[in-house]
Short mmCIF file of C-alpha atoms in Angstrom, two decimals:
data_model
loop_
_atom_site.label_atom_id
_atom_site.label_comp_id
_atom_site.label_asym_id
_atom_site.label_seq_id
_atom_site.Cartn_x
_atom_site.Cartn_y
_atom_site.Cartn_z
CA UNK L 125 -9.16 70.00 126.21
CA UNK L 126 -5.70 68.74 126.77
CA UNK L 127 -4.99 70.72 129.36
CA UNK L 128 -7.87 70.84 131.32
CA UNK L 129 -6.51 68.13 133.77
CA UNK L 130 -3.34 70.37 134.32
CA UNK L 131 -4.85 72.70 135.78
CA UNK L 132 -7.71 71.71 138.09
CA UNK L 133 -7.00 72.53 141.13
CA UNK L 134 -6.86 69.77 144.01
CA UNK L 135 -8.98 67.08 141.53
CA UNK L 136 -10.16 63.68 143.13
CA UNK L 137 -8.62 60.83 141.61
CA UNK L 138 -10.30 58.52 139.04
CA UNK L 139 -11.16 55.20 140.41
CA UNK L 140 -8.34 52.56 139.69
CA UNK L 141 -6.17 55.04 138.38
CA UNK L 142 -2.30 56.12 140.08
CA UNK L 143 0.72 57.50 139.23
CA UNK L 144 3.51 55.09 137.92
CA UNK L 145 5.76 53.38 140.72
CA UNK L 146 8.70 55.59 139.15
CA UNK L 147 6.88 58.59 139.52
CA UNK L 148 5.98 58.73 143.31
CA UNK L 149 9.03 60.44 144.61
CA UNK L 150 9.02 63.38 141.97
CA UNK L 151 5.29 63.95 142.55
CA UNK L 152 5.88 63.76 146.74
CA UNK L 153 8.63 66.65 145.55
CA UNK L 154 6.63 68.52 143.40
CA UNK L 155 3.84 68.36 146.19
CA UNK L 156 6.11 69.41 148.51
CA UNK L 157 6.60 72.62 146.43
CA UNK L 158 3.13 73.10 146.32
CA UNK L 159 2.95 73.29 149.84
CA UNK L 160 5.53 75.68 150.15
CA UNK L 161 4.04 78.09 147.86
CA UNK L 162 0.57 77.81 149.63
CA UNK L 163 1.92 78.06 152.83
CA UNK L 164 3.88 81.39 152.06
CA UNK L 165 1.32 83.10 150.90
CA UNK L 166 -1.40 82.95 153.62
CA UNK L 167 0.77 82.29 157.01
CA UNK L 168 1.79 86.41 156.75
CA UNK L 169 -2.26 87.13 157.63
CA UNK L 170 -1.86 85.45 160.91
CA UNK L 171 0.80 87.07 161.67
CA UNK L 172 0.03 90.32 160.65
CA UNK L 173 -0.49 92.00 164.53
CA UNK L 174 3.27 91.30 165.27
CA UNK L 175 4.65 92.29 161.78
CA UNK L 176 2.92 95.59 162.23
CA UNK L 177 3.88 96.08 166.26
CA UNK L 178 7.73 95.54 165.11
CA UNK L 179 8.44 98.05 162.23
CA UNK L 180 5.88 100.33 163.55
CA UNK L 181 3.54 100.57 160.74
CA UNK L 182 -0.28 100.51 160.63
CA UNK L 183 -2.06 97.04 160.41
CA UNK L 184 -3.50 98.09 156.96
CA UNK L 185 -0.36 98.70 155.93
CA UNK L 186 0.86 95.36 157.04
CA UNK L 187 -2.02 94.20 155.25
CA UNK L 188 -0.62 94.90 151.96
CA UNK L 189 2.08 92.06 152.70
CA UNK L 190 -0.85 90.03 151.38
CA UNK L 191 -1.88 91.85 148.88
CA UNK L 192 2.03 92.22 147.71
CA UNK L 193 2.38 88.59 147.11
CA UNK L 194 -1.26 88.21 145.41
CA UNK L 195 0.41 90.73 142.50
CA UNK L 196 3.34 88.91 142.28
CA UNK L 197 1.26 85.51 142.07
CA UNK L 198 -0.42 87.69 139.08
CA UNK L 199 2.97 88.74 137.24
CA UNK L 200 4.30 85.07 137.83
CA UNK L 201 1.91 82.81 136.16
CA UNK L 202 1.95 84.18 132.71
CA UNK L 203 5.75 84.28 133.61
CA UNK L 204 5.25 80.31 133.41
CA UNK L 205 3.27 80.59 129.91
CA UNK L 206 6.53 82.47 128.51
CA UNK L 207 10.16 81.10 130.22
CA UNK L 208 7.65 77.55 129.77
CA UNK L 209 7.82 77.73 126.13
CA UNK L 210 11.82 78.40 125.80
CA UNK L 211 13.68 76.36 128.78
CA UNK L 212 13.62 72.28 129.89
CA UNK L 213 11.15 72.41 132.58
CA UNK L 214 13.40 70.76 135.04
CA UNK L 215 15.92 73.37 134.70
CA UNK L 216 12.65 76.07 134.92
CA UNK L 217 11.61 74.80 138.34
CA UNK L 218 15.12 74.59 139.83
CA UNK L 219 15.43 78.49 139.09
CA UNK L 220 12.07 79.56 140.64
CA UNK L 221 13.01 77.03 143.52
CA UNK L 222 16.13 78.71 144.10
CA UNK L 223 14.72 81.93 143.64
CA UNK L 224 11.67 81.38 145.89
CA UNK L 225 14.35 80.10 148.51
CA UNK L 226 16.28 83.21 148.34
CA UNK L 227 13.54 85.42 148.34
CA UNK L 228 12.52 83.33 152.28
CA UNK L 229 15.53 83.93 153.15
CA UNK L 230 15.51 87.76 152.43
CA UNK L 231 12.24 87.51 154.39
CA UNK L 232 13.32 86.63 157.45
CA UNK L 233 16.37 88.78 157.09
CA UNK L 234 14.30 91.73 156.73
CA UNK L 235 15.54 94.77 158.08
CA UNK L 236 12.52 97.11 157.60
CA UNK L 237 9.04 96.78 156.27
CA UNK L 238 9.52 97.52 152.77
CA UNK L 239 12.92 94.65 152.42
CA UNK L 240 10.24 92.34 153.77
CA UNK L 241 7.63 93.45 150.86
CA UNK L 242 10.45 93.10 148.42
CA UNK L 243 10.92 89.56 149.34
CA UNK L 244 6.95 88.85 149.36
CA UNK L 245 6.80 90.14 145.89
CA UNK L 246 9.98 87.76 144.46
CA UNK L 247 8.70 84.53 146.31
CA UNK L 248 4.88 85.16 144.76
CA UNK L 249 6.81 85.77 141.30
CA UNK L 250 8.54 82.51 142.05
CA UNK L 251 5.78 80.80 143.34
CA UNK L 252 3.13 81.44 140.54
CA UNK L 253 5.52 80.18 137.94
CA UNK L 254 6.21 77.33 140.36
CA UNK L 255 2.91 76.04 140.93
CA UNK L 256 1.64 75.55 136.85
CA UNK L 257 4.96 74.10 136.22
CA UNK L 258 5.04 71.71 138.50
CA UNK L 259 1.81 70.57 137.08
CA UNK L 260 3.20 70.56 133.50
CA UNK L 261 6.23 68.31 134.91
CA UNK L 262 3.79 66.07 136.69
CA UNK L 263 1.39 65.41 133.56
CA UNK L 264 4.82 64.32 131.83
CA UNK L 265 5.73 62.21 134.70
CA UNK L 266 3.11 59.34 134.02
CA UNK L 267 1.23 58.00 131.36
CA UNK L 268 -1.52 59.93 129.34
CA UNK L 269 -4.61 58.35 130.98
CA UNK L 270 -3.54 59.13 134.49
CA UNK L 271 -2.44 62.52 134.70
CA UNK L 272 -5.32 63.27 136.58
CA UNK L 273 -4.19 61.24 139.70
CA UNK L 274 -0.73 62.88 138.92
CA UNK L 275 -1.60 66.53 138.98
CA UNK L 276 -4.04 65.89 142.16
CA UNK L 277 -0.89 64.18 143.93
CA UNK L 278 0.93 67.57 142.70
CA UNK L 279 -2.20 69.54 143.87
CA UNK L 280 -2.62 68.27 147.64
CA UNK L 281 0.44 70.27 148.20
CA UNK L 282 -1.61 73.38 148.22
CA UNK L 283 -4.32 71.54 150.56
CA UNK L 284 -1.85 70.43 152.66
CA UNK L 285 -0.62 73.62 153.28
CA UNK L 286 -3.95 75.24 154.38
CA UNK L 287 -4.64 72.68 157.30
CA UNK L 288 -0.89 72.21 158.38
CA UNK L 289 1.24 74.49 156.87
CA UNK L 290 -0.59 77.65 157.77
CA UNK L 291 -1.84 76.95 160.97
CA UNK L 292 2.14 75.28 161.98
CA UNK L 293 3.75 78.56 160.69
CA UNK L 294 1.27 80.76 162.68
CA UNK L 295 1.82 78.93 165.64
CA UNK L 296 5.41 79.06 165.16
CA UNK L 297 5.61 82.62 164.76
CA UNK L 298 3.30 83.40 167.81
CA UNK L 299 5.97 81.44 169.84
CA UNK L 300 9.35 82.31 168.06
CA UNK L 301 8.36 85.67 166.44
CA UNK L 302 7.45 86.07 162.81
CA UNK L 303 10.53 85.50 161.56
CA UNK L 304 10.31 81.91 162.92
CA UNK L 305 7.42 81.35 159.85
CA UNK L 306 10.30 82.76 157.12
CA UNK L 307 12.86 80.46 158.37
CA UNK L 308 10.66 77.21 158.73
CA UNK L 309 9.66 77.95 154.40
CA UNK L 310 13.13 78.55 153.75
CA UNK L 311 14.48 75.00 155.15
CA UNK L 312 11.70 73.78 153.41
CA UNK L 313 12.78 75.33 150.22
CA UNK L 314 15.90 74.32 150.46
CA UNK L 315 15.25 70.83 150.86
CA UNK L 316 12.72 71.24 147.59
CA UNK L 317 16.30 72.20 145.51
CA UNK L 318 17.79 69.24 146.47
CA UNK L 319 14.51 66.57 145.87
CA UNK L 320 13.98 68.65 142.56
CA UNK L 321 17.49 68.01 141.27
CA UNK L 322 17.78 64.53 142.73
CA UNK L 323 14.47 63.15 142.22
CA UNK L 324 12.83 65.24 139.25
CA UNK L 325 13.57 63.90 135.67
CA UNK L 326 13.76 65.96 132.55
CA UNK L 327 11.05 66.60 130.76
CA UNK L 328 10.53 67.18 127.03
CA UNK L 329 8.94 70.17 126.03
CA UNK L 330 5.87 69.28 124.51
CA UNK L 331 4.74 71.53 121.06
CA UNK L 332 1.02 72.92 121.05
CA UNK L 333 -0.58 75.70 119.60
CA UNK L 334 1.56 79.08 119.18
CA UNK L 335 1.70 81.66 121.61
CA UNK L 336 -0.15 83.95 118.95
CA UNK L 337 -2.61 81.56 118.28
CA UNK L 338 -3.59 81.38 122.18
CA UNK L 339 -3.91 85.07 122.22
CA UNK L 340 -6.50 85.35 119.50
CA UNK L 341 -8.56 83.24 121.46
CA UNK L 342 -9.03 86.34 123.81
CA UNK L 343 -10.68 88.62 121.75
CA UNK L 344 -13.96 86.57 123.13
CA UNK L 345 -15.93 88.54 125.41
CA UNK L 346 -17.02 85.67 127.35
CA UNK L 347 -13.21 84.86 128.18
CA UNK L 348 -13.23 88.01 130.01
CA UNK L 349 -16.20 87.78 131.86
CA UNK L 350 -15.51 84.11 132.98
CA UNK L 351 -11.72 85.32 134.17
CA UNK L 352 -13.72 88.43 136.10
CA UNK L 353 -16.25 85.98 137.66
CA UNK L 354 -12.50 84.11 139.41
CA UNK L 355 -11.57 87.20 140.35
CA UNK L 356 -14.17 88.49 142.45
CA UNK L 357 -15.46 84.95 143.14
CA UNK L 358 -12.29 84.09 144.94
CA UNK L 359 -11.56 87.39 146.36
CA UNK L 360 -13.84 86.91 149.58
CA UNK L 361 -11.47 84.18 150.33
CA UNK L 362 -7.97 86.48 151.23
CA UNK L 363 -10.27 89.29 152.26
CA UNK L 364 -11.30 87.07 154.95
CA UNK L 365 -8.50 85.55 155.95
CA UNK L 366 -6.18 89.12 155.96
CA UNK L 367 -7.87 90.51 158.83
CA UNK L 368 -9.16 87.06 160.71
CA UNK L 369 -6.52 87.69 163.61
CA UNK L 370 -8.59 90.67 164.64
CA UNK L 371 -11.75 89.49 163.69
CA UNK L 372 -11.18 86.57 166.23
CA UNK L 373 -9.86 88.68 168.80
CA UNK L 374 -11.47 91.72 169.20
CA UNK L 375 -14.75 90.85 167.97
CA UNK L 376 -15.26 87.60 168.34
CA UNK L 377 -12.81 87.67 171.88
CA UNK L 378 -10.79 84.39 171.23
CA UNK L 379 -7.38 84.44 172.55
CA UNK L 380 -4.49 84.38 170.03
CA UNK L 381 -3.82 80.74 170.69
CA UNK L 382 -6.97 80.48 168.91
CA UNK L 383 -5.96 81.42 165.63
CA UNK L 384 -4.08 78.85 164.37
CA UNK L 385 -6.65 76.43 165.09
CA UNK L 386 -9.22 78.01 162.84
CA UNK L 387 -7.19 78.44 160.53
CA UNK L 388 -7.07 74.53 160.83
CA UNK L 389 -10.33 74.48 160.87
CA UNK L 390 -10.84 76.59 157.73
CA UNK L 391 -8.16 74.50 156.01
CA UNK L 392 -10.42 71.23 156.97
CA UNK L 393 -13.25 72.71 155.12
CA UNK L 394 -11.55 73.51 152.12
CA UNK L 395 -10.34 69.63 152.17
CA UNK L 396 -13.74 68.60 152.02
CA UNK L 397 -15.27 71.71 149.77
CA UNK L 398 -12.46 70.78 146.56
CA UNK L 399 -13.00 67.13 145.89
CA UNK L 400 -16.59 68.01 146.48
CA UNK L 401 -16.74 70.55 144.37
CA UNK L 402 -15.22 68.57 140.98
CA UNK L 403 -17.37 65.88 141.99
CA UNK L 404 -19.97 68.05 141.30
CA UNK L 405 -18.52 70.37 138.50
CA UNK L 406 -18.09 66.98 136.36
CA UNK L 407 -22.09 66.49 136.18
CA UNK L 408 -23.14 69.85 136.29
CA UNK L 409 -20.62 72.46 135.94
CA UNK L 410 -22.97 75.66 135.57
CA UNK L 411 -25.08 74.66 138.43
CA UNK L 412 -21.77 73.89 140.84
CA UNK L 413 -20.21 76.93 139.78
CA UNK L 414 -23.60 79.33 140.51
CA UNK L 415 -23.53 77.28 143.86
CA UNK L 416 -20.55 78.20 145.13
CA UNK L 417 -20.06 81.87 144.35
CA UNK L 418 -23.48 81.65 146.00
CA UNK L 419 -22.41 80.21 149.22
CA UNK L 420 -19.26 82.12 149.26
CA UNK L 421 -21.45 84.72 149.77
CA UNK L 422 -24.42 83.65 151.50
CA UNK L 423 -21.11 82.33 154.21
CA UNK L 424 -19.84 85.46 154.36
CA UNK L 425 -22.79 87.67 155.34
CA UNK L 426 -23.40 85.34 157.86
CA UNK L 427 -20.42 85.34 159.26
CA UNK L 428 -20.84 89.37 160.23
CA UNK L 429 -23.31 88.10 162.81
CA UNK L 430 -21.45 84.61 163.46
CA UNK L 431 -18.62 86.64 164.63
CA UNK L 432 -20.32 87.73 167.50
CA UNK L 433 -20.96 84.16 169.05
CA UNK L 434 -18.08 81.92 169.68
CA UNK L 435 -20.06 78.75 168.32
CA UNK L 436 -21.18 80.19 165.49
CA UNK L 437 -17.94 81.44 164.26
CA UNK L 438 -16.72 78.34 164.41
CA UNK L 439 -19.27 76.99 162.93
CA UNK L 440 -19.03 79.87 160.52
CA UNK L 441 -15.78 79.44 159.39
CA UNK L 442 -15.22 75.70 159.07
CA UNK L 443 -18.54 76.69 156.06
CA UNK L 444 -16.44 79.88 154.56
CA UNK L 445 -13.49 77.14 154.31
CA UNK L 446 -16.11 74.63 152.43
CA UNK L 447 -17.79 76.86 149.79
CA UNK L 448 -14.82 79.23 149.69
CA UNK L 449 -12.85 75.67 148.22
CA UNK L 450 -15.86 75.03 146.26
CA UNK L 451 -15.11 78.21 143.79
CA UNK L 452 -12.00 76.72 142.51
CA UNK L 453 -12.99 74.10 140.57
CA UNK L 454 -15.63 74.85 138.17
CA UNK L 455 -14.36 78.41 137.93
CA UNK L 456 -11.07 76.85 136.36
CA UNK L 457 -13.36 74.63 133.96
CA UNK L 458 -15.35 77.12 132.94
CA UNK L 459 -12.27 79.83 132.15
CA UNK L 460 -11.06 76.71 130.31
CA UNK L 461 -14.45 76.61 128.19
CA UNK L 462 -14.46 80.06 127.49
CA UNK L 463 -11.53 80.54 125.92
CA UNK L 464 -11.47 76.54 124.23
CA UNK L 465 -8.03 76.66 121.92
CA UNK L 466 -5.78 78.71 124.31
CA UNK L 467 -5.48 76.34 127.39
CA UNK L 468 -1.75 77.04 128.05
CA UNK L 469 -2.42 80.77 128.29
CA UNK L 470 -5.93 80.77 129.85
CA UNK L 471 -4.73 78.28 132.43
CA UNK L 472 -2.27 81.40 133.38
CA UNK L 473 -4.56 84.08 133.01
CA UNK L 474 -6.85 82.10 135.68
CA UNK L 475 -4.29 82.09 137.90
CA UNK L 476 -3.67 85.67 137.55
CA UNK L 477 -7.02 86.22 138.30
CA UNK L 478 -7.09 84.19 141.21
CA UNK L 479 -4.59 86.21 142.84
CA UNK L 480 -6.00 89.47 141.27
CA UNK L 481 -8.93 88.71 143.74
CA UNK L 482 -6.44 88.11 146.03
CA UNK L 483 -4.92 91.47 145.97
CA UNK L 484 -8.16 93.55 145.12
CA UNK L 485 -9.88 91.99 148.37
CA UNK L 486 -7.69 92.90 151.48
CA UNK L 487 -6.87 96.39 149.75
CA UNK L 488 -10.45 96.95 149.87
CA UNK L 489 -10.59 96.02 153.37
CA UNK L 490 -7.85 97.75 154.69
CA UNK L 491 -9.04 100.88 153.27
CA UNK L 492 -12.10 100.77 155.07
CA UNK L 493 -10.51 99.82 158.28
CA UNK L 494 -8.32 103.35 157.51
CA UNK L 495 -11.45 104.95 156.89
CA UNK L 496 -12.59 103.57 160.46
CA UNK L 497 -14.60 100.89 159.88
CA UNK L 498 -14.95 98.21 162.29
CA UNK L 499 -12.93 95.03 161.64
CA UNK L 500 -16.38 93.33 160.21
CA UNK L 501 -15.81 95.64 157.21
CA UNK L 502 -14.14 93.20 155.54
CA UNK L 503 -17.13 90.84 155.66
CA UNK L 504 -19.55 93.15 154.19
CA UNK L 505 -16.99 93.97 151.41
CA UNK L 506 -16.16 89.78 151.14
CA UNK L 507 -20.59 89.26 150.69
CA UNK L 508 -19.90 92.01 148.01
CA UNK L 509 -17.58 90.65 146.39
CA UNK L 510 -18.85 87.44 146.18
CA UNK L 511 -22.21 88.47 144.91
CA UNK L 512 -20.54 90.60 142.39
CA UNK L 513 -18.85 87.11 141.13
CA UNK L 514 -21.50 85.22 140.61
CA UNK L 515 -23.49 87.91 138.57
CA UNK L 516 -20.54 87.80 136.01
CA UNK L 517 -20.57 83.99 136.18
CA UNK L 518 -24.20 84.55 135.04
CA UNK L 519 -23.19 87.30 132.57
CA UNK L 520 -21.00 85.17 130.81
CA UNK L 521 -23.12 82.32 130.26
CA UNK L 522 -25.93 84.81 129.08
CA UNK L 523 -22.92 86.32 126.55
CA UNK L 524 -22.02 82.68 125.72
CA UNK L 525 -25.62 81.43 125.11
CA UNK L 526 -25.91 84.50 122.62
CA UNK L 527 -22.89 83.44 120.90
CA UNK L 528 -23.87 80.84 120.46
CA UNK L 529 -27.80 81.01 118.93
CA UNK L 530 -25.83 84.17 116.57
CA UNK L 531 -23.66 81.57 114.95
CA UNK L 532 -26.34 79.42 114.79
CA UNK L 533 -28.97 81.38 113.07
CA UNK L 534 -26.30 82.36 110.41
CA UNK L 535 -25.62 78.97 109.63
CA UNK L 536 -28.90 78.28 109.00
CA UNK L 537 -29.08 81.38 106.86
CA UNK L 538 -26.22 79.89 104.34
#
């Protein structure tokens, strides 16, 4: 497929292959963007305690901050498969740039609970157009048999973000206050604008197949099923992650301080769990893909008793990092198989369904904490979730494997 290498997330690079001299600077920029985006949208769940304490609302309902962004992360990626098609791409990314800089801004600005929401939902919009454009620009950047090393330069952003950018802008709003996070991703954005437009060269749209055309392509069943399996496959991931500041401290009885530094450790994992993972994917994809939403789940149930024991939830969590990575990958190649002919729009729909897990997880656990469950609610619900991805995985190769002997047995017939 020809845009398969677009959008795989966090890919190793092929051996002897890198990015041309000239292109170095825009990828470090684009990266940077990446890293931005990533960092934004998780460094809220650490810091969810003190959001809550300071407009007064219920930690569930500070919990939706997370799930606020994961919707606009939904609305904003097909927003890339539709402002792609009719503006130069440098000109796209300087708009969501300045828009996700604004919408920082308005974050730390905030004078009440639901300002800050609005400006959680307009950075995700920005952000999910962001991300698959930069990886559009960065394929363009360098020559056709190395946009592999280009988009995983583009990619690392994202990792990045996870081991420093999360953990940094937790700490910093522990020490500073919350809004401390909003200001650090704002500077940052605002240095993005200028290595965009300085550094960033236009890029010719390149013609495919029509917008129509893509959408046929999901009529398939199987193309549903596979962009369900992402869904709840990932979805243990943020419901995790929403509520690990309480987890930590009232269960598990870490101190605050300790926070940031598993969320360094988490990050870590998920460094080693993605190149892994397309290691893997690329000589078995089926097999790596039933692996992973596996684990995810396997890591999760464990971690309800981990929890209790200091060692073992670190131990625990550096592994829900790992095989939490490990979903990315051959989910996106196998969304990208399933609906073969439309990789512009399934490469947004899997994003969308990314952050659809995303939002559908830490809803789900913050209504049980309103119902009065105990903070390791979330952990039963992530084990559920995960489980329920990996029977769809399943499902859709079952659906696929049908297909296909149908097709076959009526050729044979002619």
């Amino acid at each position: 497929m020809t845009n398969d290498l677009a959008t795989a997330p966090l890919r190793t690079r092929a051996p002897g292959t890198r990015p041309r001299r000239a292109g170095i600077a825009s990828l470090s920029a684009l990266a940077l963007g990446a890293f931005a985006v990533g960092t934004t949208e998780v460094v809220i769940a650490g810091l969810l305690p003190e959001v809550a304490t300071d407009f007064g609302v219920s930690l569930p309902t500070a919990g939706l901050l997370v799930s606020g962004y994961a919707v606009g992360m939904v609305v904003g990626a097909p927003l890339l498969t539709v402002l792609g098609a009719r503006l130069p791409r440098k000109h796209l990314l300087l708009w969501l740039v300045a828009l996700f800089t604004a919408a920082g801004l308005l974050s730390a600005l905030a004078p009440g609970y639901e300002v800050l929401l609005a400006g959680r939902v307009l950075s995700a919009l920005a952000g999910g157009a962001y991300v698959g454009t930069a990886a559009v620009v960065a394929a363009g950047l360098v020559a056709p048999e190395r946009r592999a090393s280009a988009i995983a330069t583009v990619f690392m952003g994202l990792s990045l973000a996870n081991v420093l950018g999360v953990p940094g802008g937790t700490a910093l709003g522990q020490a500073l206050g919350w809004r401390a996070a909003f200001w650090g991703v704002t500077a940052i954005g605002a240095v993005l604008l200028a290595a965009i437009a300085a550094l960033v060269p236009p890029i010719p749209r390149e013609r495919g197949v029509g917008f129509r055309q893509e959408l046929a392509v999901f009529r398939r069943g199987r193309v549903w099923l596979a962009l369900a399996a992402t869904a709840f496959g990932w979805a243990p991931y943020l419901t995790v992650l929403t509520y690990i500041t309480p987890l930590l401290t009232e269960v598990t009885g870490f101190d605050d301080r300790t926070v940031p530094l598993m969320l360094v450790l988490i990050g870590i994992g998920m460094v080693v769990g993605t190149p892994l993972a397309g290691r893997l994917a690329d000589r078995a994809l089926l097999p790596t893909l039933y692996g992973a939403l596996a684990g995810i789940t396997v890591v999760s149930a464990f971690l309800i008793l981990a929890v209790q024991s200091k060692p073992a939830a670190i131990v625990g969590f550096l592994l829900f990092g790992l095989v939490g990575a490990a979903v990315i990958p051959p989910s996106q190649t196998r969304v990208l198989e399933a609906a073969r002919g439309a990789d512009n729009l399934a490469s947004a729909a899997n994003v969308s369904a990314f952050n659809i897990g995303n939002a559908g997880g830490p809803l789900l656990a913050g209504a049980a904490l309103s119902a009065g469950r105990g903070y390791t609610s979330s952990l039963w619900i992530a084990a559920a979730l995960g489980a329920t991805g990996l029977t769809l995985a399943l499902a859709t190769t079952a659906l696929h494997r049908r297909t296909h002997r149908h097709r076959t047995s009526a050729a044979t017939r002619r």
